[in-house]
Short mmCIF file of C-alpha atoms and ligand atoms in Angstrom, two decimals:
data_model
loop_
_atom_site.label_atom_id
_atom_site.label_comp_id
_atom_site.label_asym_id
_atom_site.label_seq_id
_atom_site.Cartn_x
_atom_site.Cartn_y
_atom_site.Cartn_z
CA MET Z 3 52.98 155.67 111.94
CA GLN Z 4 50.78 158.43 111.30
CA LEU Z 5 53.67 159.10 108.54
CA VAL Z 6 53.79 155.82 107.44
CA ARG Z 7 50.45 156.41 106.80
CA GLN Z 8 50.14 159.73 104.89
CA LYS Z 9 52.98 158.04 102.57
CA ASP Z 10 50.85 154.70 101.81
CA GLU Z 11 47.36 157.19 101.48
CA ILE Z 12 49.12 159.37 98.33
CA ARG Z 13 52.19 156.90 96.52
CA PRO Z 14 49.24 155.43 94.49
CA LYS Z 15 47.78 158.53 93.32
CA ARG Z 16 51.37 159.65 92.99
CA VAL Z 17 52.19 156.18 90.99
CA ALA Z 18 49.03 157.49 88.57
CA ALA Z 19 49.65 160.80 87.53
CA ARG Z 20 53.60 159.76 86.98
CA ILE Z 21 52.15 157.38 84.89
CA ARG Z 22 49.97 159.53 83.25
CA ARG Z 23 52.56 162.15 82.69
CA SER Z 24 54.72 158.91 81.17
CA VAL Z 25 51.89 158.01 78.83
CA GLY Z 26 51.36 161.63 78.63
CA ALA Z 27 54.75 161.93 77.27
CA ALA Z 28 54.60 159.39 75.11
CA LEU Z 29 51.98 161.09 73.21
CA VAL Z 30 53.78 163.95 72.59
CA VAL Z 31 57.07 161.88 71.45
CA ALA Z 32 54.56 160.43 69.41
CA ALA Z 33 53.56 163.58 67.18
CA LEU Z 34 57.10 164.69 67.78
CA GLY Z 35 58.27 162.19 65.68
CA SER Z 36 55.53 162.29 62.92
CA ALA Z 37 56.12 166.70 63.05
CA CYS Z 38 60.24 165.76 62.70
CA ALA Z 39 61.06 163.33 60.24
CA GLY Z 40 62.56 161.63 63.32
CA PRO Z 41 65.17 162.30 65.53
CA SER Z 42 67.66 159.97 64.31
CA ALA Z 43 68.11 162.01 61.56
CA ASP Z 44 70.33 164.25 64.05
CA GLY Z 45 71.61 161.12 65.02
CA GLU Z 46 70.08 161.70 68.44
CA GLY Z 47 68.81 157.84 69.40
CA THR Z 48 64.61 157.40 71.21
CA ALA Z 49 66.18 155.77 73.71
CA GLY Z 50 64.02 156.58 76.09
CA ALA Z 51 61.00 155.79 73.40
CA PRO Z 52 60.59 152.27 73.68
CA ALA Z 53 59.98 152.63 77.81
CA ALA Z 54 56.43 154.39 76.61
CA GLY Z 55 55.82 150.66 75.20
CA GLN Z 56 56.46 148.71 78.51
CA LYS Z 57 53.83 146.06 80.24
CA GLY Z 58 52.55 147.19 83.90
CA PRO Z 59 55.47 145.93 86.14
CA ALA Z 60 57.04 142.51 86.79
CA ARG Z 61 57.94 142.87 90.58
CA PRO Z 62 55.19 144.64 93.01
CA ASP Z 63 58.26 147.16 93.93
CA ALA Z 64 58.32 147.77 90.12
CA GLY Z 65 55.02 149.34 90.17
CA ARG Z 66 57.18 152.39 92.27
CA GLN Z 67 60.75 152.55 89.63
CA ARG Z 68 58.93 151.42 87.22
CA PRO Z 69 56.73 154.54 85.60
CA GLU Z 70 59.40 156.91 87.18
CA GLY Z 71 62.45 155.84 85.01
CA ALA Z 72 59.96 155.92 81.85
CA ALA Z 73 58.38 159.19 82.52
CA ALA Z 74 61.93 160.29 83.85
CA ALA Z 75 63.13 158.90 80.16
CA LEU Z 76 60.47 160.58 78.21
CA ASP Z 77 60.41 163.39 79.69
CA SER Z 78 64.06 164.42 78.89
CA TYR Z 79 63.84 162.93 75.56
CA VAL Z 80 60.42 165.15 74.43
CA GLU Z 81 63.00 168.17 77.19
CA LYS Z 82 65.90 167.35 73.69
CA VAL Z 83 64.25 167.49 71.35
CA ARG Z 84 62.63 170.47 72.44
CA GLU Z 85 65.77 171.46 72.67
CA LEU Z 86 67.17 171.16 69.06
CA ARG Z 87 64.36 172.59 67.43
CA ALA Z 88 64.50 175.80 69.67
CA ALA Z 89 68.56 176.11 69.51
CA ARG Z 90 67.87 175.68 65.35
CA VAL Z 91 65.30 178.72 65.23
CA VAL Z 92 67.73 180.40 67.57
CA ALA Z 93 70.26 179.88 65.74
CA ALA Z 94 68.58 180.64 62.19
CA ARG Z 95 67.11 183.63 63.79
CA LYS Z 96 71.29 184.60 64.85
CA TRP Z 97 72.35 183.87 61.62
CA GLY Z 98 69.88 185.80 59.83
CA LEU Z 99 68.25 182.97 57.26
CA GLU Z 100 64.73 183.36 57.24
CA ARG Z 101 62.84 180.09 58.19
CA PRO Z 102 64.96 177.59 60.17
CA PRO Z 103 66.62 174.87 58.57
CA LEU Z 104 64.19 171.91 57.46
CA GLU Z 105 64.80 168.54 59.28
CA ALA Z 106 66.20 165.99 57.32
CA PRO Z 107 64.50 162.93 57.72
CA ALA Z 108 66.53 159.38 58.49
CA PRO Z 109 68.65 158.43 55.98
CA PRO Z 110 68.50 155.19 54.13
CA ALA Z 111 69.46 151.77 56.17
CA VAL Z 112 71.15 150.11 52.85
CA LYS Z 113 72.14 152.92 50.47
CA PRO Z 114 71.48 153.66 47.06
CA LYS Z 115 72.52 151.53 43.92
CA ILE Z 116 74.26 154.27 42.32
CA THR Z 117 74.71 154.27 38.68
CA THR Z 118 76.59 156.66 36.16
CA ARG Z 119 74.22 159.38 35.05
CA LYS Z 120 72.44 158.82 31.12
CA GLY Z 121 74.82 160.72 28.78
CA PHE Z 122 77.93 161.34 31.30
CA GLU Z 123 79.27 157.73 30.61
CA THR Z 124 82.76 156.39 29.28
CA ASP Z 125 83.64 153.00 26.86
CA GLY Z 126 85.98 151.95 30.57
CA GLU Z 127 84.03 149.32 32.27
CA GLY Z 128 83.82 149.25 35.86
CA LEU Z 129 84.57 153.12 36.28
CA PRO Z 130 83.59 154.96 39.77
CA PRO Z 131 79.72 156.67 38.65
CA VAL Z 132 79.30 159.92 37.44
CA PHE Z 133 76.49 161.53 38.59
CA THR Z 134 74.39 164.86 38.74
CA THR Z 135 72.34 163.41 41.55
CA VAL Z 136 71.85 160.84 44.09
CA PRO Z 137 68.98 158.28 43.63
CA THR Z 138 65.87 158.62 46.58
CA LYS Z 139 62.23 160.25 46.87
CA GLN Z 140 63.41 161.37 50.08
CA LYS Z 141 63.02 165.08 49.31
CA VAL Z 142 66.84 165.89 50.61
CA VAL Z 143 69.33 167.27 48.05
CA PHE Z 144 73.06 167.91 48.99
CA LEU Z 145 74.91 170.55 49.46
CA THR Z 146 79.11 170.20 48.59
CA ILE Z 147 81.47 172.78 48.54
CA ASP Z 148 84.13 173.17 46.71
CA ASP Z 149 88.83 174.68 46.13
CA GLY Z 150 89.54 176.01 49.05
CA ALA Z 151 90.47 179.63 48.62
CA GLU Z 152 87.93 180.93 51.31
CA LYS Z 153 89.03 180.15 55.00
CA ASP Z 154 86.30 181.87 56.88
CA PRO Z 155 85.68 181.11 59.90
CA GLU Z 156 82.18 181.83 60.04
CA LEU Z 157 80.85 179.24 57.99
CA VAL Z 158 82.57 176.75 60.15
CA ARG Z 159 80.29 178.58 63.00
CA MET Z 160 77.44 179.01 60.76
CA MET Z 161 77.19 175.86 59.49
CA SER Z 162 77.48 173.81 62.74
CA GLU Z 163 75.28 175.71 64.63
CA LEU Z 164 71.83 176.00 61.88
CA ARG Z 165 73.04 172.14 61.87
CA ILE Z 166 74.01 172.18 58.20
CA PRO Z 167 75.63 168.73 56.66
CA TYR Z 168 78.05 169.66 53.66
CA SER Z 169 80.92 167.70 52.41
CA ALA Z 170 83.67 169.83 50.98
CA PHE Z 171 86.96 168.51 47.24
CA LEU Z 172 89.01 170.39 47.46
CA SER Z 173 92.27 171.32 46.10
CA ASP Z 174 95.50 171.59 47.75
CA TYR Z 175 97.03 174.40 45.92
CA LEU Z 176 94.17 175.81 47.74
CA VAL Z 177 94.00 174.42 51.33
CA LYS Z 178 97.99 173.98 51.55
CA GLU Z 179 97.47 178.06 52.61
CA ASP Z 180 96.29 177.03 55.95
CA TYR Z 181 95.09 172.86 56.48
CA GLY Z 182 93.86 173.47 60.35
CA TYR Z 183 91.26 175.26 58.61
CA PHE Z 184 89.70 172.18 57.12
CA LYS Z 185 90.82 169.80 60.06
CA LYS Z 186 88.05 172.51 62.08
CA MET Z 187 85.61 171.65 59.60
CA GLN Z 188 87.00 167.80 59.78
CA ASP Z 189 86.75 167.84 64.10
CA ALA Z 190 82.61 169.89 63.55
CA GLY Z 191 81.14 166.16 61.43
CA VAL Z 192 82.75 167.54 57.98
CA SER Z 193 83.55 164.55 55.05
CA LEU Z 194 86.60 166.18 53.72
CA HIS Z 195 86.81 164.78 49.66
CA ASN Z 196 88.93 165.07 46.85
CA HIS Z 197 89.32 167.74 44.49
CA THR Z 198 93.02 167.21 43.20
CA LEU Z 199 96.96 168.53 43.83
CA ASN Z 200 96.99 171.94 41.33
CA HIS Z 201 92.94 172.35 40.08
CA ARG Z 202 94.21 171.71 36.03
CA TYR Z 203 91.52 170.91 32.95
CA LEU Z 204 91.91 166.39 33.54
CA PRO Z 205 91.21 165.62 29.99
CA GLY Z 206 93.86 167.80 29.36
CA LEU Z 207 96.85 165.57 30.53
CA SER Z 208 98.36 162.12 30.76
CA TYR Z 209 97.18 159.66 32.48
CA SER Z 210 99.93 159.39 35.04
CA ALA Z 211 100.14 163.14 34.96
CA GLN Z 212 95.95 162.84 35.94
CA LYS Z 213 96.85 160.22 38.17
CA ARG Z 214 99.61 162.17 40.02
CA GLU Z 215 96.91 165.13 40.57
CA ILE Z 216 94.26 163.41 42.29
CA CYS Z 217 96.74 159.86 43.66
CA GLY Z 218 98.30 162.82 45.07
CA MET Z 219 96.17 164.34 46.36
CA GLN Z 220 94.01 161.49 48.11
CA ASP Z 221 97.66 161.04 49.92
CA VAL Z 222 98.07 164.87 50.71
CA ILE Z 223 94.04 164.09 52.44
CA GLU Z 224 95.39 161.06 54.24
CA LYS Z 225 98.44 162.44 56.01
CA ARG Z 226 96.99 165.71 57.17
CA TYR Z 227 93.78 164.32 57.74
CA GLY Z 228 93.75 160.29 58.77
CA LYS Z 229 91.37 159.03 55.50
CA ARG Z 230 91.69 158.51 52.02
CA PRO Z 231 88.48 159.78 50.90
CA PRO Z 232 85.83 158.16 48.08
CA LEU Z 233 84.49 161.24 46.79
CA PHE Z 234 86.66 162.57 43.97
CA ARG Z 235 85.25 165.51 41.94
CA PRO Z 236 86.79 166.52 38.46
CA PRO Z 237 88.05 170.42 38.54
CA TYR Z 238 85.29 172.01 35.97
CA GLY Z 239 83.42 168.58 36.54
CA ASN Z 240 85.60 167.46 33.09
CA TYR Z 241 87.34 164.32 33.30
CA ASN Z 242 87.51 161.32 30.54
CA GLU Z 243 87.90 157.42 30.14
CA ASP Z 244 92.13 158.03 31.62
CA THR Z 245 90.20 160.93 35.07
CA LEU Z 246 88.36 157.08 36.27
CA ARG Z 247 90.57 155.71 35.06
CA ALA Z 248 93.12 157.10 37.92
CA ALA Z 249 90.97 157.61 40.24
CA ALA Z 250 89.59 153.91 40.74
CA SER Z 251 93.56 152.88 40.69
CA CYS Z 252 94.08 155.39 44.36
CA GLY Z 253 90.52 154.04 46.48
CA VAL Z 254 88.30 156.74 44.32
CA LYS Z 255 84.43 154.94 44.56
CA ALA Z 256 81.77 157.36 43.24
CA VAL Z 257 82.53 161.34 41.28
CA PRO Z 258 79.36 163.51 41.95
CA LEU Z 259 79.07 165.64 39.94
CA TRP Z 260 76.13 168.77 40.30
CA ALA Z 261 72.86 169.37 39.47
CA SER Z 262 72.97 172.83 40.93
CA GLU Z 263 74.92 175.93 41.77
CA ALA Z 264 74.66 178.74 44.37
CA PHE Z 265 76.47 181.87 44.75
CA PRO Z 266 75.07 184.87 47.16
CA ASP Z 267 73.29 186.38 44.58
CA ARG Z 268 71.61 183.57 42.65
CA MET Z 269 71.30 179.83 41.51
CA GLU Z 270 72.13 178.23 38.14
CA TRP Z 271 70.98 175.32 37.27
CA ARG Z 272 72.06 171.48 35.45
CA GLU Z 273 67.38 170.97 34.29
CA TRP Z 274 65.66 172.39 32.23
CA ASP Z 275 62.66 172.93 35.23
CA ARG Z 276 64.89 175.18 37.00
CA ASP Z 277 64.31 173.38 39.88
CA LEU Z 278 65.21 170.95 42.84
CA HIS Z 279 64.86 166.95 42.57
CA PRO Z 280 65.46 165.06 45.14
CA GLY Z 281 68.52 163.27 45.88
CA ASP Z 282 70.19 167.02 43.57
CA ILE Z 283 73.64 167.39 44.01
CA VAL Z 284 73.92 171.40 44.72
CA LEU Z 285 77.77 172.80 44.16
CA THR Z 286 79.64 176.17 45.48
CA HIS Z 287 82.50 177.42 46.55
CA PHE Z 288 85.22 179.08 49.29
CA ARG Z 289 84.84 182.05 48.05
CA GLY Z 290 84.61 185.54 49.70
CA LYS Z 291 83.72 189.44 48.65
CA GLU Z 292 86.69 189.60 46.58
CA ASP Z 293 85.17 187.05 44.22
CA TRP Z 294 81.64 186.84 43.92
CA LYS Z 295 78.84 189.29 45.72
CA GLY Z 296 79.66 188.52 50.06
CA SER Z 297 80.79 186.09 52.12
CA MET Z 298 79.88 182.66 52.97
CA PRO Z 299 77.59 183.18 55.14
CA ASP Z 300 75.73 185.35 52.76
CA MET Z 301 76.02 182.18 49.91
CA ILE Z 302 74.16 179.74 52.79
CA ARG Z 303 71.08 182.34 53.68
CA ARG Z 304 71.05 182.50 49.80
CA VAL Z 305 71.03 178.77 48.98
CA MET Z 306 68.97 177.58 52.47
CA LYS Z 307 66.58 180.03 51.63
CA THR Z 308 65.81 178.48 48.30
CA ILE Z 309 66.02 175.09 49.30
CA THR Z 310 63.95 175.51 52.87
CA ALA Z 311 61.74 177.33 50.36
CA LYS Z 312 60.89 174.30 48.48
CA GLY Z 313 60.76 172.63 51.51
CA TYR Z 314 64.19 169.82 51.09
CA ALA Z 315 66.22 168.87 54.00
CA VAL Z 316 69.94 169.13 53.55
CA ALA Z 317 70.84 165.52 53.95
CA LYS Z 318 74.75 163.82 54.31
CA LEU Z 319 75.98 163.17 51.41
CA GLU Z 320 78.33 159.73 52.29
CA ASP Z 321 75.27 158.20 54.33
CA TYR Z 322 73.30 158.07 51.22
CA VAL Z 323 76.26 157.27 48.82
ZN1 ZN G 418 87.11 173.98 41.56
#
């Protein structure tokens, strides 16, 4: 009897404490939610959050369980967000970034309509759009890495730990040295796209030769990586109407070029203002110390310094295009 009475006495206090904890956690969630761009950007659900808004228990016995469940869910959610953020800070320190990368906002529910950049048109109608910037007002840019010469395992680790998305545009004459390297990249969530079989200057080729270069690479990527890529980037950014017709004939939906290019020691800019803009596509290459002044991680440190300092986050190109 004594024990039961004690339990009865203390239960309301415990429930009240749980509710306070739950409300407190909800406030923390709200604070975290507004400080970061939203957990969905990381693919993390907000499962815990809606429970905070639930009304009190309908069943008499629910008073004991609901607040506890809600509080636990919120606690674990808040804990998860904190852990992710802490992991990002730790990863930034580990990989020598001056500041942790900014978290990308949730991508748009509907992808923006992309049209060919003015001055980049061909006469052909209904061809895949050629563009250098994705139409968006969000402060995001997209990182794209071309060719495939340097196969540095550090790059895959670094980008995974820092949670920086990027897309690879691959050329088979380099990739075939080690298809496995890019498979690991794909397994880490990177989309692999088409940069032709042999990296030729396409406008110098006939339509059928261009088609072999482009559609041959579609086949290679499908065979090796299980998916025909929707995106294609012509070598050197050079193309003509035949290029776009050939690309369209084997499933290419869009032709992203770039607004700026990253090197281990500098940025190069397409626009006169030498700056980043919302939606800009940043080009860089799989290269090593024999090709340029640094390693792949050196290059990433340099480009992320610029991107973060200017207040941009790196978003996933495939979420927008
Ligand atoms: Zn290239």
